[in-house]
Short mmCIF file of C-alpha atoms in Angstrom, two decimals:
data_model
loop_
_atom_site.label_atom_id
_atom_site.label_comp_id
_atom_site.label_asym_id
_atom_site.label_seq_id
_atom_site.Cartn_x
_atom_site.Cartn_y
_atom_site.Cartn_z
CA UNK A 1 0.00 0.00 0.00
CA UNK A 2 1.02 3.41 -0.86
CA UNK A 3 1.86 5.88 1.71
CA UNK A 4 -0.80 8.46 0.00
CA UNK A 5 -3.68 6.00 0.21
CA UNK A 6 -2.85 4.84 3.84
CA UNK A 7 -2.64 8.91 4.74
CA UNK A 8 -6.27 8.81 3.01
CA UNK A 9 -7.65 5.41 4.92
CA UNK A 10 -6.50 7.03 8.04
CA UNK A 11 -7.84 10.74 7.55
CA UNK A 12 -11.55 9.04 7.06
CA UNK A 13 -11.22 6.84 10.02
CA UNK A 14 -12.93 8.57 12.91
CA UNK A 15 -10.87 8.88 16.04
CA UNK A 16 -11.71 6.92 19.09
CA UNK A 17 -13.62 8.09 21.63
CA UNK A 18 -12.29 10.75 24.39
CA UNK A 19 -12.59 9.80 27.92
CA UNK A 20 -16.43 10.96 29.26
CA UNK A 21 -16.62 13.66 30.60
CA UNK A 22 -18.37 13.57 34.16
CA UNK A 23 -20.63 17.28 33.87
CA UNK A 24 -22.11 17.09 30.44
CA UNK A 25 -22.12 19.96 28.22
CA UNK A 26 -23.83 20.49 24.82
CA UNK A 27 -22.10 20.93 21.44
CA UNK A 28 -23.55 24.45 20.67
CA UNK A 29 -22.64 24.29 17.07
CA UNK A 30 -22.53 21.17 14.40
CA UNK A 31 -24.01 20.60 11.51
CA UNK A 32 -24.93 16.11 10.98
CA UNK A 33 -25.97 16.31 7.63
CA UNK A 34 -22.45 17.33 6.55
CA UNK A 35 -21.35 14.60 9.09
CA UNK A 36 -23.71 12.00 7.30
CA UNK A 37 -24.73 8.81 8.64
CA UNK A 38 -27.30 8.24 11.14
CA UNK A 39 -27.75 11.46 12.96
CA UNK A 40 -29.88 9.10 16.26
CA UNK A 41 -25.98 7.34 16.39
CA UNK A 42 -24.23 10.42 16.52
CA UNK A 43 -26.36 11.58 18.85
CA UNK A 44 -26.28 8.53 21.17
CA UNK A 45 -22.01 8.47 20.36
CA UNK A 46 -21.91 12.50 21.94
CA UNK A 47 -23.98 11.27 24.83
CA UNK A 48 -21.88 8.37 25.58
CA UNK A 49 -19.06 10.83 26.45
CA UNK A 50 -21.15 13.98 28.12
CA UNK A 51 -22.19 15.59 25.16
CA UNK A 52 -26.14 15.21 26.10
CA UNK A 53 -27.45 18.06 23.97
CA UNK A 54 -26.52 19.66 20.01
CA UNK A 55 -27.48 22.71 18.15
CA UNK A 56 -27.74 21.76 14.45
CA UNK A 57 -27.07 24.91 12.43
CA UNK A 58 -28.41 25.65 9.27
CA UNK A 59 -26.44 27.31 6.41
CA UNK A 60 -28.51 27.25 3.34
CA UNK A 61 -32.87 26.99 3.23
CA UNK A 62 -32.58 23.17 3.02
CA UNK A 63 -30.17 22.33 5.77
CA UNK A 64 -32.06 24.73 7.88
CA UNK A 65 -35.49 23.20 6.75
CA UNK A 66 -33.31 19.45 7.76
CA UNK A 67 -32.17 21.18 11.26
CA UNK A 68 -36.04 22.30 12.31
CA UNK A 69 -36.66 19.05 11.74
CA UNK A 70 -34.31 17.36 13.46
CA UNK A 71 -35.06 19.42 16.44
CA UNK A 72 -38.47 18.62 16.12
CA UNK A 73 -37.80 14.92 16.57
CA UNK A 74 -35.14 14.39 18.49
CA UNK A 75 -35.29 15.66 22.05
CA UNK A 76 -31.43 16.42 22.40
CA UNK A 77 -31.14 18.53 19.51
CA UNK A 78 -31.93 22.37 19.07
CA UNK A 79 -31.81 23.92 15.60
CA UNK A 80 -30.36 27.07 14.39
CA UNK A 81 -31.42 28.67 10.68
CA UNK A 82 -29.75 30.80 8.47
CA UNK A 83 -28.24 31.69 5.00
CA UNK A 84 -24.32 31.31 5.12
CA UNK A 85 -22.45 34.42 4.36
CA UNK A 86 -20.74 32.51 1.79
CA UNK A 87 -24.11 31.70 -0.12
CA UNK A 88 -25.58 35.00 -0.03
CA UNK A 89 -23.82 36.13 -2.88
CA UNK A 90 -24.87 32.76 -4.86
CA UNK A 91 -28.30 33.35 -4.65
CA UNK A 92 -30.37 34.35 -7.69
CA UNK A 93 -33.83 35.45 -5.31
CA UNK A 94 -31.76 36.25 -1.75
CA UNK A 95 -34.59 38.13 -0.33
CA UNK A 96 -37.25 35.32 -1.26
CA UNK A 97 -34.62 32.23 0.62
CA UNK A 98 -34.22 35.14 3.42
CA UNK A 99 -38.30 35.59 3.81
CA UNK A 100 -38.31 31.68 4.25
CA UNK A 101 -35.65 31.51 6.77
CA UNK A 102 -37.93 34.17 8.44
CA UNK A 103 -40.42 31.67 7.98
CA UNK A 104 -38.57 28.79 9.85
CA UNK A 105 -37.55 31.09 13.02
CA UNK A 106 -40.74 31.00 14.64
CA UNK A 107 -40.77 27.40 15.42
CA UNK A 108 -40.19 26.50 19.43
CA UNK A 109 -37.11 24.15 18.52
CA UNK A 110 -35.41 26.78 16.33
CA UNK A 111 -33.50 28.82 18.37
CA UNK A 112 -30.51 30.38 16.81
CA UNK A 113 -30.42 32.63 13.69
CA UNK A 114 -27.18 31.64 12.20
CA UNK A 115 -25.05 31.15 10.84
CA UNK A 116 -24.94 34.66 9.48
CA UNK A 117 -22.19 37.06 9.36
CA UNK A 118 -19.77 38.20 6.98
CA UNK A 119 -16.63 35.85 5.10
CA UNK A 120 -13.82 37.95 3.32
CA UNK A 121 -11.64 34.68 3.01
CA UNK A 122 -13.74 33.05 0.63
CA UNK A 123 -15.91 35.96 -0.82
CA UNK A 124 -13.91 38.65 -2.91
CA UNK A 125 -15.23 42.39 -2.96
CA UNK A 126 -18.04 41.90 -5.42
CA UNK A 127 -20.32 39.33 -3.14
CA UNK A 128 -19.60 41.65 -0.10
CA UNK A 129 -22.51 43.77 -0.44
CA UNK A 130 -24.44 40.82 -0.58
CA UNK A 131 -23.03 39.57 2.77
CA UNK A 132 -23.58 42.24 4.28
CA UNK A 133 -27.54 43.01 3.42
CA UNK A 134 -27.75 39.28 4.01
CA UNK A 135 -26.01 40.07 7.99
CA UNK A 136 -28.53 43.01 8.34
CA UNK A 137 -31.91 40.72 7.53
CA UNK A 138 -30.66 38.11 10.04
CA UNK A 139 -30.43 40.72 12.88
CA UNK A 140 -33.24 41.97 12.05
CA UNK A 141 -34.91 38.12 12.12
CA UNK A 142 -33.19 37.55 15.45
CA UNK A 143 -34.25 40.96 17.29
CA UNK A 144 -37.94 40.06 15.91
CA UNK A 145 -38.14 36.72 17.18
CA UNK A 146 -35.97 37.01 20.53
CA UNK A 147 -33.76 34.35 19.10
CA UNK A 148 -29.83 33.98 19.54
CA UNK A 149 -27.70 35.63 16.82
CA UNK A 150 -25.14 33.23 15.24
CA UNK A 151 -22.35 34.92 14.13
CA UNK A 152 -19.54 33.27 11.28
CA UNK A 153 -16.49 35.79 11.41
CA UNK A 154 -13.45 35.00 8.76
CA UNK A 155 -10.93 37.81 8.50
CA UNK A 156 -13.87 40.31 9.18
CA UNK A 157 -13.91 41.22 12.66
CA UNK A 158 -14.11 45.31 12.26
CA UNK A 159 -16.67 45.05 9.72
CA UNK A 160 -18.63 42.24 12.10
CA UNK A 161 -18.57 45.03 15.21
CA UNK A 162 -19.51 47.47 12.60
CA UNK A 163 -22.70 46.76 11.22
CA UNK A 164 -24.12 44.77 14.70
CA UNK A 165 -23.35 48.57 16.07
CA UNK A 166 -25.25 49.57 13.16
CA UNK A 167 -28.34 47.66 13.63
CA UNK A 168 -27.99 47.23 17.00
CA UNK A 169 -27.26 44.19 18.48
CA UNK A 170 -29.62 41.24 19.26
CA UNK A 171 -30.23 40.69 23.01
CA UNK A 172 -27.74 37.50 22.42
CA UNK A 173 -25.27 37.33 19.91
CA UNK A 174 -22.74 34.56 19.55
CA UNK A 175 -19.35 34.55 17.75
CA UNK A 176 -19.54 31.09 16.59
CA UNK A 177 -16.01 29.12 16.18
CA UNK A 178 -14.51 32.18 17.87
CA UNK A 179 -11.29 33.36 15.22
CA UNK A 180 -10.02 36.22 16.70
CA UNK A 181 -6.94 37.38 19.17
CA UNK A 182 -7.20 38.67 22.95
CA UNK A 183 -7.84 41.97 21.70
CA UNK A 184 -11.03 41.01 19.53
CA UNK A 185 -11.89 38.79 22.61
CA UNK A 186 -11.83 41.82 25.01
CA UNK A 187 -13.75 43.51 22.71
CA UNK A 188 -16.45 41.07 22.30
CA UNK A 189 -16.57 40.11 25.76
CA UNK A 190 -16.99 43.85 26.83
CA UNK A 191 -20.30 44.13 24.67
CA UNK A 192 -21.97 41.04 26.35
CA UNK A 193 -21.31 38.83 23.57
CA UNK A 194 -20.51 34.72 24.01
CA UNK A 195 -17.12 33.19 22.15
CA UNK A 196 -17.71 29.78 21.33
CA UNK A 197 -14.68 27.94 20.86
CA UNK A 198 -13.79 24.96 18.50
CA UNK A 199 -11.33 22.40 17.82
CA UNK A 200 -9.07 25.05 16.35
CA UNK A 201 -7.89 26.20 19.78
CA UNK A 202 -5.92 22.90 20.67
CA UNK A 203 -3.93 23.58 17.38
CA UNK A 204 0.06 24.30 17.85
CA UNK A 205 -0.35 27.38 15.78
CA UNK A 206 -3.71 28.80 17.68
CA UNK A 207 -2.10 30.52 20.42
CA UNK A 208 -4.09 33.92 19.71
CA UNK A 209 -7.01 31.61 20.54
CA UNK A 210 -6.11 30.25 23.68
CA UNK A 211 -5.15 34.12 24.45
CA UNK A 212 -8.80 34.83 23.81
CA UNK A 213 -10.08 31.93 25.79
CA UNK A 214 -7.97 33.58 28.77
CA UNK A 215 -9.95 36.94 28.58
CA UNK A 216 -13.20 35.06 28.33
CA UNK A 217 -15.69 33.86 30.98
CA UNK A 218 -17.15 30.87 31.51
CA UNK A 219 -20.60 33.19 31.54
CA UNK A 220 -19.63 33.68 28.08
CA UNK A 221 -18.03 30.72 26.57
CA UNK A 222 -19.26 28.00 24.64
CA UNK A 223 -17.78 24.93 23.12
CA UNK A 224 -18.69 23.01 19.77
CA UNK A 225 -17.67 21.12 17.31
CA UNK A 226 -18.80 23.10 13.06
CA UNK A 227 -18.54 19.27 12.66
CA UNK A 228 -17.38 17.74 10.51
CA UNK A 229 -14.62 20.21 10.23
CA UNK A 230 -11.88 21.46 12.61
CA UNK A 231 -11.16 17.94 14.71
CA UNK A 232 -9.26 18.49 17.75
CA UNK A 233 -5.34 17.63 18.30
CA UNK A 234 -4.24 14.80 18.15
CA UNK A 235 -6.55 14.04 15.31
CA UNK A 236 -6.70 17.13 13.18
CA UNK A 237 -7.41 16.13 9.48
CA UNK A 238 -9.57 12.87 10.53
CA UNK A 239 -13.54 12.98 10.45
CA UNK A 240 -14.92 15.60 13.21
CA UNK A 241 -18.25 14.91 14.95
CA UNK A 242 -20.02 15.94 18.57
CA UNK A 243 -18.20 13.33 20.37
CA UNK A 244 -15.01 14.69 20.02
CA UNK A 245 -15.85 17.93 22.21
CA UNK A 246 -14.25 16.67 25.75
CA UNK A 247 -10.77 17.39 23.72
CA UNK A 248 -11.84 21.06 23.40
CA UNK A 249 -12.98 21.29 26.99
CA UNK A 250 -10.30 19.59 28.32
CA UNK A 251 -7.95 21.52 26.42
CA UNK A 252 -9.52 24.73 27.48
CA UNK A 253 -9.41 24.03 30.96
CA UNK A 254 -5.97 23.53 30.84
CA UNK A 255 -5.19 26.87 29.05
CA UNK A 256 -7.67 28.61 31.80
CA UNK A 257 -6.42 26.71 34.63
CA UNK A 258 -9.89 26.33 35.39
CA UNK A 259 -11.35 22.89 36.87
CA UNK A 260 -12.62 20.99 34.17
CA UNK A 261 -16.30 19.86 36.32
CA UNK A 262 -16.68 23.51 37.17
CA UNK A 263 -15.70 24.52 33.25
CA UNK A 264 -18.36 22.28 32.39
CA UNK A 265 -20.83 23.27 34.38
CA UNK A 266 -20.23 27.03 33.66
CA UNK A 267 -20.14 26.76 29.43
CA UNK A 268 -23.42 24.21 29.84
CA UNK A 269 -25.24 26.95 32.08
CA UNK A 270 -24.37 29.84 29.46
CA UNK A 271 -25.79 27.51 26.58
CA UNK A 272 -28.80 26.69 27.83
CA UNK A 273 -29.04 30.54 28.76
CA UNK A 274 -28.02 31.46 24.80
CA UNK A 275 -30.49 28.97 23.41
CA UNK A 276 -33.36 27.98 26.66
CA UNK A 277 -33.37 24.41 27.80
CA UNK A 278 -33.54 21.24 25.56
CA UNK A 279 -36.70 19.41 27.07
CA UNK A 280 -40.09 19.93 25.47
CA UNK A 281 -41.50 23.20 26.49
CA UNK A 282 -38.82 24.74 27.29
#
């Protein structure tokens, strides 16, 4: 065998499980029909190791129509809708996709609008305007239906602050995969917002991230997966999914120095607060 096609067996072999972790916490961010496979296994996988509750985040009209239903059936999973910065440009009728995401925010198990935001890796200077009308109708969505604001922020963090200040923020407002340095942190932390933090900040080259985790409270941190991408060390480049989240935790506790029960217990208080509880009703 080939060294290129054992690198490739092993990159789509999930890891093994992490050790459980005694509090549970819930992955506030994933998205299982990127994942694929059965999302009930995935489910019962997370659970098996503490992770008792998922958000399932939208980021087109027909993975947020799949994460509404998901939510709808399966007690353990919220949903959160939205048109991806990314695809805003894309869109031939963006204001019709945006009235139906408006459409899907009123249900009781959707309760994040996101992701939203604005991308300047991926999107050049002519989709930007799109982006960015895009951002302004999901704050607006959010502030009308007293749901949680998902923010996605690549390499746009003064133009992010910029047009929440312009709107005015949501009453919750989450920087999703958190990207940014202590400075950014500070900032976000200072308006009220919550950092959630992915697999990215265990990498080597992510110390500005674990600087931002320092400056952040547990009252305002999250944890979560944007499976199937961004696996924790040691298994960066293999198959990501919401079982994998005790290596976050774990690792931020260590960069905190906080104890890892009490870390748990503070991130799954402040989701539950972001998105209200999991059980029917709630």
């Amino acid at each position: 065998m080939s060294m290129a096609k054992s690198d490739s067996r092993r990159a789509e072999t999930p890891p093994p499980p992490p050790e459980p972790l005694a509090v549970p916490v819930p992955d506030s961010h994933t998205h299982l029909d990127i994942v694929g496979g059965d999302p009930a296994a995935d489910i019962e996988a997370a659970r098996k190791v503490g992770i008792d509750r998922l958000v399932q985040v939208g980021v087109d009209l027909d993975s947020s129509r799949w994460a509404a239903e998901l939510a709808a059936a399966q007690p353990a999973v919220l949903a959160a809708v939205a048109l991806h910065p990314n695809e805003a440009p894309r869109l031939a009728d963006l204001d019709s996709e945006l009235r139906a995401i408006e459409d899907l925010a009123g249900q009781s198990r959707v309760r994040g609008i996101g992701e939203t935001g604005l991308d300047y890796f991926r999107t050049g200077e002519d989709g930007r305007a799109a982006q960015e009308h895009s951002f302004r109708a999901h704050i607006a969505i959010a502030k009308r239906f007293g749901k949680a604001l998902v923010i996605h922020d690549r390499d746009a963090h003064a133009d992010v602050l910029r047009v929440l200040d312009e709107e005015g923020s949501p009453d919750t407002v989450v920087l999703h995969c958190f990207s940014g340095d202590r400075a950014f942190a500070t900032e976000c932390v200072r308006r009220g917002y919550v950092l959630s933090f992915a697999g990215t900040v265990t990498f080597k080259n992510a110390a500005n991230l674990r600087d931002a985790a320092l400056v952040t409270p547990p009252d305002q941190m999250m944890v979560e997966t944007d499976a199937p991408y961004l696996t924790p060390m040691p298994y960066r480049g293999r198959p990501n999914a919401p079982y994998l989240v005790p290596l976050t935790v774990r690792s931020l506790a260590e960069t905190t120095g906080r104890d890892l029960d009490e870390l748990c217990a503070a991130i799954s208080t402040t989701t539950e607060r972001v998105f209200g509880g999991w059980a029917p009703g709630k």
